[in-house]
PDB file of C-alpha atoms in Angstrom:
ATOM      1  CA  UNK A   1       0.000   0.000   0.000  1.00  0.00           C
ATOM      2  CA  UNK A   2       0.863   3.768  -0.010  1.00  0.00           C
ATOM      3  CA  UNK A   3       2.072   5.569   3.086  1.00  0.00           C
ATOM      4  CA  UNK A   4       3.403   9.098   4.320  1.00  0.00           C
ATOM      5  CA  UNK A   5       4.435   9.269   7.602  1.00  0.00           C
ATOM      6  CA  UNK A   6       5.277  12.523   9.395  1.00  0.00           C
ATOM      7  CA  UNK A   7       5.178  13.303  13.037  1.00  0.00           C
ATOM      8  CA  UNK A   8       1.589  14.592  14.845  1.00  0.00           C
ATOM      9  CA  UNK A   9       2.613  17.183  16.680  1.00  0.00           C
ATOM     10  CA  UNK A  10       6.029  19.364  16.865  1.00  0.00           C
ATOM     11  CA  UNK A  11       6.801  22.187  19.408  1.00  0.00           C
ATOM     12  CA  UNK A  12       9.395  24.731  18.686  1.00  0.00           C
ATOM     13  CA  UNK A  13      10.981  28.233  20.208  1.00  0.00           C
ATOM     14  CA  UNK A  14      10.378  31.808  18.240  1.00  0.00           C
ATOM     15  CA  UNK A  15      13.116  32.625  16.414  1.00  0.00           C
ATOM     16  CA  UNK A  16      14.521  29.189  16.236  1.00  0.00           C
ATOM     17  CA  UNK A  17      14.691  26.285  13.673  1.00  0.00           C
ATOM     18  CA  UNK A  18      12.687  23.284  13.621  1.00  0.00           C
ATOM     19  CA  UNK A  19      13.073  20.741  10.470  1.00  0.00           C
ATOM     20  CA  UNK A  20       9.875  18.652   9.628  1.00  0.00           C
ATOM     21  CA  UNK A  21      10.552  15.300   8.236  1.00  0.00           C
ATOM     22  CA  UNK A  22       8.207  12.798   6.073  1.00  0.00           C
ATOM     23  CA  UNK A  23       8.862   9.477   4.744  1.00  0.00           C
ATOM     24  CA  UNK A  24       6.899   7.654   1.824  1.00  0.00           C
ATOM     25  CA  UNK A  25       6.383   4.633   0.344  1.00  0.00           C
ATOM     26  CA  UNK A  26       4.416   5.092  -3.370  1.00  0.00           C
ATOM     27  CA  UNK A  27       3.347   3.457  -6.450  1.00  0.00           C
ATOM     28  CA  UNK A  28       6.323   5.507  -8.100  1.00  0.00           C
ATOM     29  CA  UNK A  29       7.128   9.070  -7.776  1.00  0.00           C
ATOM     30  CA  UNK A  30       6.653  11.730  -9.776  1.00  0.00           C
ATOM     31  CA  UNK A  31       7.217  14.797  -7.248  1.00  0.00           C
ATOM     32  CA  UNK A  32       6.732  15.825  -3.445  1.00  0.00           C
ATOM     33  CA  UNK A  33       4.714  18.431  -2.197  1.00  0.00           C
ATOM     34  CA  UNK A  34       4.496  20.726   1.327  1.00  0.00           C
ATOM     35  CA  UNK A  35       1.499  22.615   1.922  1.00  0.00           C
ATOM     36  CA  UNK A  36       0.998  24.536   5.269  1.00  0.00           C
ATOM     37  CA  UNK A  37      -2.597  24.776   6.668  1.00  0.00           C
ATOM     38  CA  UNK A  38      -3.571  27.076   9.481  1.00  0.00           C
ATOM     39  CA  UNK A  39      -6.697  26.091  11.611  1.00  0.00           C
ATOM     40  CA  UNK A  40      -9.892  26.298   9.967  1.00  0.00           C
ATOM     41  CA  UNK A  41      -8.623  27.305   6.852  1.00  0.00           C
ATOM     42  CA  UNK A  42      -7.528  25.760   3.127  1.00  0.00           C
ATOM     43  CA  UNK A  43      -4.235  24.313   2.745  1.00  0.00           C
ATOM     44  CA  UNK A  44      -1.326  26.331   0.737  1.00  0.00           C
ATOM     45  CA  UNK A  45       0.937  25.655  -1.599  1.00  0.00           C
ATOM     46  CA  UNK A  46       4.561  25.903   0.110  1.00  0.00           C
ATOM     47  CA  UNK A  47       7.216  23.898  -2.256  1.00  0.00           C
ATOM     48  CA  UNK A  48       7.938  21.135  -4.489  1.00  0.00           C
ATOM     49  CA  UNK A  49      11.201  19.087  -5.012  1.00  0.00           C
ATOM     50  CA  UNK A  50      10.771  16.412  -7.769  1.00  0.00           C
ATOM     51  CA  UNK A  51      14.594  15.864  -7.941  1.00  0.00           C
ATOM     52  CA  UNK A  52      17.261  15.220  -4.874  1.00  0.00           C
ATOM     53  CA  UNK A  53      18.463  18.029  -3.101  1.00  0.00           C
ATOM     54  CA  UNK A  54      17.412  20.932  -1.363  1.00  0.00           C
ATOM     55  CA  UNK A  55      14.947  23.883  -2.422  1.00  0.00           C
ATOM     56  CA  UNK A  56      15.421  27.215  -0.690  1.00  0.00           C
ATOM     57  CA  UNK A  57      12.390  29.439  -0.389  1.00  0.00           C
ATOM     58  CA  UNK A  58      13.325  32.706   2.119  1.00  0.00           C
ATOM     59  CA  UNK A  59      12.622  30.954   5.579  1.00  0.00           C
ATOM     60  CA  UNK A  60      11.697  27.633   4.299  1.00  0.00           C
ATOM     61  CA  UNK A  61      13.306  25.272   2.485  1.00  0.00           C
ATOM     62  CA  UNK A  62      12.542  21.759   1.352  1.00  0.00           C
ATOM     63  CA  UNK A  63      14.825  18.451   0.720  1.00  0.00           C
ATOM     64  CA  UNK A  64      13.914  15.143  -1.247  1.00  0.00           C
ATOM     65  CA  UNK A  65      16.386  11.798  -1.203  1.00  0.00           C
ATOM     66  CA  UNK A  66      14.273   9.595  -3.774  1.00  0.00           C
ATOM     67  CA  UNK A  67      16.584   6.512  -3.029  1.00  0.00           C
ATOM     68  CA  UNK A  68      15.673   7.240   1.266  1.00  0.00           C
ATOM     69  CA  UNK A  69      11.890   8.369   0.102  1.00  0.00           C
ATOM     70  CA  UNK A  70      12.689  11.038   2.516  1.00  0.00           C
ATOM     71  CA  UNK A  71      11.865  14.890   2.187  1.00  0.00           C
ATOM     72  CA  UNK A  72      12.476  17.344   5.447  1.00  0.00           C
ATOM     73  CA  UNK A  73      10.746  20.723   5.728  1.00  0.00           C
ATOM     74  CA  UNK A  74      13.323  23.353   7.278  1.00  0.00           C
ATOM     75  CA  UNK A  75      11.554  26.427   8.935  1.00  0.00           C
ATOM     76  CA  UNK A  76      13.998  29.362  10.365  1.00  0.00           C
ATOM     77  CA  UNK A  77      13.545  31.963  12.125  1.00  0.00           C
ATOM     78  CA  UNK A  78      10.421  30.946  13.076  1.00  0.00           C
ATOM     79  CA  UNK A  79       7.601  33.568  13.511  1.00  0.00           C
ATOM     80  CA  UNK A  80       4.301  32.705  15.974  1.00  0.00           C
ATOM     81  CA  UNK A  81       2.325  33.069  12.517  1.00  0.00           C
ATOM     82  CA  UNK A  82       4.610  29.782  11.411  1.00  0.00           C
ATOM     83  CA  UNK A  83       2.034  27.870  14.181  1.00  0.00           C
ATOM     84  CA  UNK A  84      -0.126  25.901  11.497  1.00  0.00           C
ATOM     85  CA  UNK A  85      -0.487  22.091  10.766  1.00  0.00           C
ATOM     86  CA  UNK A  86       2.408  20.818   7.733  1.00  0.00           C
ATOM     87  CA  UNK A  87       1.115  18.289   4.866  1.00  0.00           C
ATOM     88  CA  UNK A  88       3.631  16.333   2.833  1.00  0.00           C
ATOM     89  CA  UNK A  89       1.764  14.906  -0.090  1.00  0.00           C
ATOM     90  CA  UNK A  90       3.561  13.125  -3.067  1.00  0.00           C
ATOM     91  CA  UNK A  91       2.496  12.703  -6.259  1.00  0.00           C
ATOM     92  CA  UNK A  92       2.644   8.735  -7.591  1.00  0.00           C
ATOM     93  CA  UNK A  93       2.825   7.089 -11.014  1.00  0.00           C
ATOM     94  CA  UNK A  94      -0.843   7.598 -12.130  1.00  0.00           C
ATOM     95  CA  UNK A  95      -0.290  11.772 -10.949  1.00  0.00           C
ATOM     96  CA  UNK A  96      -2.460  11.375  -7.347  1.00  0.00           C
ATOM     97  CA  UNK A  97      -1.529  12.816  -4.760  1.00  0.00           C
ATOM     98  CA  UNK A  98      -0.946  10.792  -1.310  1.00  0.00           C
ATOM     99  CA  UNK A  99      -1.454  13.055   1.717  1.00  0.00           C
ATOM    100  CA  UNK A 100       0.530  12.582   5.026  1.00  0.00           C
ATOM    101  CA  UNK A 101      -1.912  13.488   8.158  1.00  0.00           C
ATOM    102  CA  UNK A 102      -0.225  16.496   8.538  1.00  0.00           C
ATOM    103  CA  UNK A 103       2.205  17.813  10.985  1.00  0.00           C
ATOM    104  CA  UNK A 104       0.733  20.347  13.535  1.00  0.00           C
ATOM    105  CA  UNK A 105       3.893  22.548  14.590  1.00  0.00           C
ATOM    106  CA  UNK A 106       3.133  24.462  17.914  1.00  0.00           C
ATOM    107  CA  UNK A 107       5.208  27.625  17.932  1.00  0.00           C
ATOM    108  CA  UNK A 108       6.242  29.170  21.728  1.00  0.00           C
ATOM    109  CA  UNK A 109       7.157  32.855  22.714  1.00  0.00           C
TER     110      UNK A 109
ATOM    111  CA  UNK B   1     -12.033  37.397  -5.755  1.00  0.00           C
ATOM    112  CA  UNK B   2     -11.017  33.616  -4.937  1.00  0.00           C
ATOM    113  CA  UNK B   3      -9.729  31.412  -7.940  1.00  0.00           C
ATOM    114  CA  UNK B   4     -11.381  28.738  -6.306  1.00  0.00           C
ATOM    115  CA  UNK B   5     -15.089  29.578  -4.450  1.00  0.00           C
ATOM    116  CA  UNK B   6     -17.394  26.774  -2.424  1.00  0.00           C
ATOM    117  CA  UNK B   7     -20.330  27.496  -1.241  1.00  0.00           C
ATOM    118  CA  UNK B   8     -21.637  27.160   1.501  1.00  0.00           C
ATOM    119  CA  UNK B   9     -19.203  27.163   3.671  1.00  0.00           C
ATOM    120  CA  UNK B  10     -21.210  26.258   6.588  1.00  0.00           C
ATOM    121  CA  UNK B  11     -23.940  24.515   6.642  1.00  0.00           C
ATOM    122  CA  UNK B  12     -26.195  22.519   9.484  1.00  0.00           C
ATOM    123  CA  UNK B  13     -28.515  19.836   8.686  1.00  0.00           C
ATOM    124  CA  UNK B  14     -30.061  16.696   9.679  1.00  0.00           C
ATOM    125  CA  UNK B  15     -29.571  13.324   9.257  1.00  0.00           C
ATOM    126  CA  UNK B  16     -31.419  11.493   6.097  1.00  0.00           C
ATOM    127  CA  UNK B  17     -31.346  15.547   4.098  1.00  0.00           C
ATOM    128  CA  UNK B  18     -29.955  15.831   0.604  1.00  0.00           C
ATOM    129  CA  UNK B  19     -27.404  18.323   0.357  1.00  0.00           C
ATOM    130  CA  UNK B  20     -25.195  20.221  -1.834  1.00  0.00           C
ATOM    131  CA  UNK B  21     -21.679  21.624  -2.123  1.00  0.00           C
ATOM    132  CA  UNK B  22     -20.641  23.565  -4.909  1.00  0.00           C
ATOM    133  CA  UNK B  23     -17.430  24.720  -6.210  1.00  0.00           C
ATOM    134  CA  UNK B  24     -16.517  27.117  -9.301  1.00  0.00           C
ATOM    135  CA  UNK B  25     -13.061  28.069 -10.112  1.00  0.00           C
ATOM    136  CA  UNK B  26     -11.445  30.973 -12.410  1.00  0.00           C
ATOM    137  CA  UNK B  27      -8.237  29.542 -13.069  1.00  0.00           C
ATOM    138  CA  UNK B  28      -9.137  27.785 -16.269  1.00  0.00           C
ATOM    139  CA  UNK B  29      -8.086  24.166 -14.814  1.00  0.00           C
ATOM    140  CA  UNK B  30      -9.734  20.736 -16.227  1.00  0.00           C
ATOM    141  CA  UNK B  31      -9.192  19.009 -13.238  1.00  0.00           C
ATOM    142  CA  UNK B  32     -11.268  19.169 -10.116  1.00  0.00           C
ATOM    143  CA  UNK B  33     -11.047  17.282  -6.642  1.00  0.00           C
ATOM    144  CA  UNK B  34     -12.790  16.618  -3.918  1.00  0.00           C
ATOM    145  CA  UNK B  35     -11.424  15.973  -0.312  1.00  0.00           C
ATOM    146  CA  UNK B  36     -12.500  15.724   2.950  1.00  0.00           C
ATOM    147  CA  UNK B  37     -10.633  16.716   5.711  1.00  0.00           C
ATOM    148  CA  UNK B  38     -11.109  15.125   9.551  1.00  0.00           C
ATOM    149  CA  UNK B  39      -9.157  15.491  12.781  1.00  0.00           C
ATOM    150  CA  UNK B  40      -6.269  13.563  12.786  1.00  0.00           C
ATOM    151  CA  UNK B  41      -6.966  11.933   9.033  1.00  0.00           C
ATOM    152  CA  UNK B  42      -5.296  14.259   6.861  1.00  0.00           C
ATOM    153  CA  UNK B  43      -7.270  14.271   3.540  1.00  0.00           C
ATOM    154  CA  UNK B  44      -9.097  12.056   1.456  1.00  0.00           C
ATOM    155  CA  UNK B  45     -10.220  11.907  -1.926  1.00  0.00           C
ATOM    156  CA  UNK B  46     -13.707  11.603  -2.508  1.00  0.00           C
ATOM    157  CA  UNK B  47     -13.907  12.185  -6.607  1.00  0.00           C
ATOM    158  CA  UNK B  48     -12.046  13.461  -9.248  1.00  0.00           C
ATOM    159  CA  UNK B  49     -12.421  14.800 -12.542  1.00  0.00           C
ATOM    160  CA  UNK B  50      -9.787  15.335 -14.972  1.00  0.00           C
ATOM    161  CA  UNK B  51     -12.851  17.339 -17.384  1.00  0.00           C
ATOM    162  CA  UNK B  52     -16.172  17.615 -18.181  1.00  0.00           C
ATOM    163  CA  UNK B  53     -16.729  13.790 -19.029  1.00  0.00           C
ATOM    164  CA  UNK B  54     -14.424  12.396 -16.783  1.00  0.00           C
ATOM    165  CA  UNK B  55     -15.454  11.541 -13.303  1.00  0.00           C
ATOM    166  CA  UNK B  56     -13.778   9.040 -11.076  1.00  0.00           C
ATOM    167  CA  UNK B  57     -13.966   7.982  -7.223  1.00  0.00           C
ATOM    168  CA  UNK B  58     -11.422   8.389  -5.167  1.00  0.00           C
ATOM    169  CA  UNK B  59     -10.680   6.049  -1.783  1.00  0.00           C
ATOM    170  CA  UNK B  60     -14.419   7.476   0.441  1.00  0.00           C
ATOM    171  CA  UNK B  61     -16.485   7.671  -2.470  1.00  0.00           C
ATOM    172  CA  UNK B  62     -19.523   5.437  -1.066  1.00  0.00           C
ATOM    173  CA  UNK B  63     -22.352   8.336   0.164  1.00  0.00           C
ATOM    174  CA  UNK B  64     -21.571  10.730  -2.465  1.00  0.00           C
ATOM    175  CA  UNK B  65     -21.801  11.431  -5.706  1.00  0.00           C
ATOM    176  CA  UNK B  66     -20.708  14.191  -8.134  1.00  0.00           C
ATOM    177  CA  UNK B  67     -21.518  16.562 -11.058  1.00  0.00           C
ATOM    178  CA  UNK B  68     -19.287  18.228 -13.437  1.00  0.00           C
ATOM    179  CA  UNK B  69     -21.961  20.942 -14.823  1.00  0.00           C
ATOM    180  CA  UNK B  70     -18.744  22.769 -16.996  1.00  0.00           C
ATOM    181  CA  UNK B  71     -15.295  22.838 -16.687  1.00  0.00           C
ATOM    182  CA  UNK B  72     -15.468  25.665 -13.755  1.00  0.00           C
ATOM    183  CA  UNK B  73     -17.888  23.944 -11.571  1.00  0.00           C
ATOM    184  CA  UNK B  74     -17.999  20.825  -9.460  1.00  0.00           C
ATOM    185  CA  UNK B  75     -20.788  19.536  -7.258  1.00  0.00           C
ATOM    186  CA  UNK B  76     -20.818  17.280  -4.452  1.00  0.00           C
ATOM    187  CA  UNK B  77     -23.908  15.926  -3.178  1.00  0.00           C
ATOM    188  CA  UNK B  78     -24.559  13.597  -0.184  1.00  0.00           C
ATOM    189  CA  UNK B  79     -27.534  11.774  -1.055  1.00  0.00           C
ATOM    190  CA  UNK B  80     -28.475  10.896   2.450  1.00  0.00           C
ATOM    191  CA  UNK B  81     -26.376  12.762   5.221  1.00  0.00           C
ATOM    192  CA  UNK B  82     -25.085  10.663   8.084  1.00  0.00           C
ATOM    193  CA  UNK B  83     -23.208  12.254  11.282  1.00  0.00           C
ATOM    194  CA  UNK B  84     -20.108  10.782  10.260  1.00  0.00           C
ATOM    195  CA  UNK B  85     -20.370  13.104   7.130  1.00  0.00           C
ATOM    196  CA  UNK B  86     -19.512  15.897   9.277  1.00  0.00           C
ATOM    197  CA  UNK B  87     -15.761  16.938   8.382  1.00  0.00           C
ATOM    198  CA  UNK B  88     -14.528  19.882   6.422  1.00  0.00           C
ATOM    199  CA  UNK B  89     -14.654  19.417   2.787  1.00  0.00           C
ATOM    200  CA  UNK B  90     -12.307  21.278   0.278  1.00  0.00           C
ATOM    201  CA  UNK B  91     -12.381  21.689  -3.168  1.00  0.00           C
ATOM    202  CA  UNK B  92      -9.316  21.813  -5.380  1.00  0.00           C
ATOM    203  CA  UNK B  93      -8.170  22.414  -8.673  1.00  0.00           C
ATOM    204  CA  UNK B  94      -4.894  21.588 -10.716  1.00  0.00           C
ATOM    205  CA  UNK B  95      -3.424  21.269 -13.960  1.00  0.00           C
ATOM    206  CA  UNK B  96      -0.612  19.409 -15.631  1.00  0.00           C
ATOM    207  CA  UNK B  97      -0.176  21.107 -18.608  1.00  0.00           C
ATOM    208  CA  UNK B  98       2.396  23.411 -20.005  1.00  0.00           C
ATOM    209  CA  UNK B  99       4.863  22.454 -17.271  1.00  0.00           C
ATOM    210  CA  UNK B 100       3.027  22.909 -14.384  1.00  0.00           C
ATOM    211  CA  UNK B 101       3.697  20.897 -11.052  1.00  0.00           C
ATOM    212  CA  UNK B 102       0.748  19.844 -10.253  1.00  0.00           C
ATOM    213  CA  UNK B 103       0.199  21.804  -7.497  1.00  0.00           C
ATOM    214  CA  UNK B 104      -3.439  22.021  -6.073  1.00  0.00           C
ATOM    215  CA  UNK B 105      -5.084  25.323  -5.301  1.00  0.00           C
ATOM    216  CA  UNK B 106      -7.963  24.607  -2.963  1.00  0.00           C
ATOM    217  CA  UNK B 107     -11.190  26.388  -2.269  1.00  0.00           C
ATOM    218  CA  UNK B 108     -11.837  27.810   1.330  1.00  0.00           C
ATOM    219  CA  UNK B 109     -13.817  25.114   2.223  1.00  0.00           C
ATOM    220  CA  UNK B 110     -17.358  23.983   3.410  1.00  0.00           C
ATOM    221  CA  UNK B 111     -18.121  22.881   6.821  1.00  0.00           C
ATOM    222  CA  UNK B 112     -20.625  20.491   7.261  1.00  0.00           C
ATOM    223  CA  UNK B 113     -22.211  19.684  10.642  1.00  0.00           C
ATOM    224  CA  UNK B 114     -24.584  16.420   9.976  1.00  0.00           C
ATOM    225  CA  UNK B 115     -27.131  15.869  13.694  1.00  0.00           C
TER     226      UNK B 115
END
């Protein structure tokens, strides 16, 4: 079967860093996306890495291994308006998108 | 204006009631999702349509059904509401073409509280 796994819940400082990380396991791959979701609200587009290596985005940025199925989300400097839930979906052979439950990252003053 | 517009976006009703979601979009996409979102779930796919004539379930299809009236608009109806029905549901649109990633751009989404 198809599976992204990615931590509940994650609890971070202001101002620090805090790295997100999600594994899969597909029917092939054919990109990974992160999308952050506040409370209540629709989920946004953050990145997308479809080959190895990392992305850099201002204060986020995004890494895929294909041969680990690993991907990491990298927050810095991290802002109370960062507190929002983090979804790591990838995109498989026939072009659906697999969703991760979603991270919920708790940011403290 | 949003690209992507549901309506309602909350809505009450009872148990056994036929009701409606809609969704138009702006962007000029053929393809249209549906998800549902619950606590602690992440979302699921409920249908898809990649245009007008092309409908397809996703993994929760059974209790819904959809409509594509045009390539802008996408319906989803619940037949017969149940309380486990109740979850946020989101709208989506995306498109392939002309090198594009992929990426979804969702609607706000509708609310749906099922007693």
């Amino acid at each position: 079967g198809q599976n992204i796994d990615q931590p509940t819940e994650m609890t971070a400082t202001e101002g620090a860093i805090v790295q997100i990380n999600c594994t899969y396991q597909t029917s092939g791959f054919n990109g990974l996306f992160w999308y952050q979701q506040h409370a209540g609200e629709a989920p946004t587009f953050l990145s997308y890495n479809v080959l190895d290596g990392l992305e850099e985005k201002g204060r986020f940025s995004s890494f895929l291994s294909r041969s680990k199925g690993y991907s990491y989300l990298l927050l810095k400097e991290l802002q109370m308006k960062d507190s929002a839930s983090y979804l790591c979906a990838v995109l498989d052979s026939n072009y659906q998108l697999i969703w991760g439950a979603g991270t919920k990252l708790i940011i403290k003053p | 204006d949003a690209d992507v517009t549901q309506t309602p976006r909350n809505r009450i009703t009872k148990t056994g009631k036929r009701i409606m979601l809609e969704c138009s979009q702006t962007k000029g996409h053929d393809r249209m999702y549906w998800y549902r979102q619950d606590p602690g779930l992440g979302l699921r796919l409920i249908y898809y349509s990649f245009d007008v004539k092309d409908i397809n379930k996703g993994e929760i299809s059974d209790g819904y059904s959809v409509s594509r009236q045009a390539q802008a608009k996408f319906s989803l109806s619940l037949e017969s509401a149940i309380p486990n029905q109740t979850a946020l549901y989101f709208c989506a649109t995306s498109d392939l073409t002309g090198g594009d990633t992929g990426e979804l751009f969702f609607g706000e989404g509708s609310r749906l509280t099922v007693l």
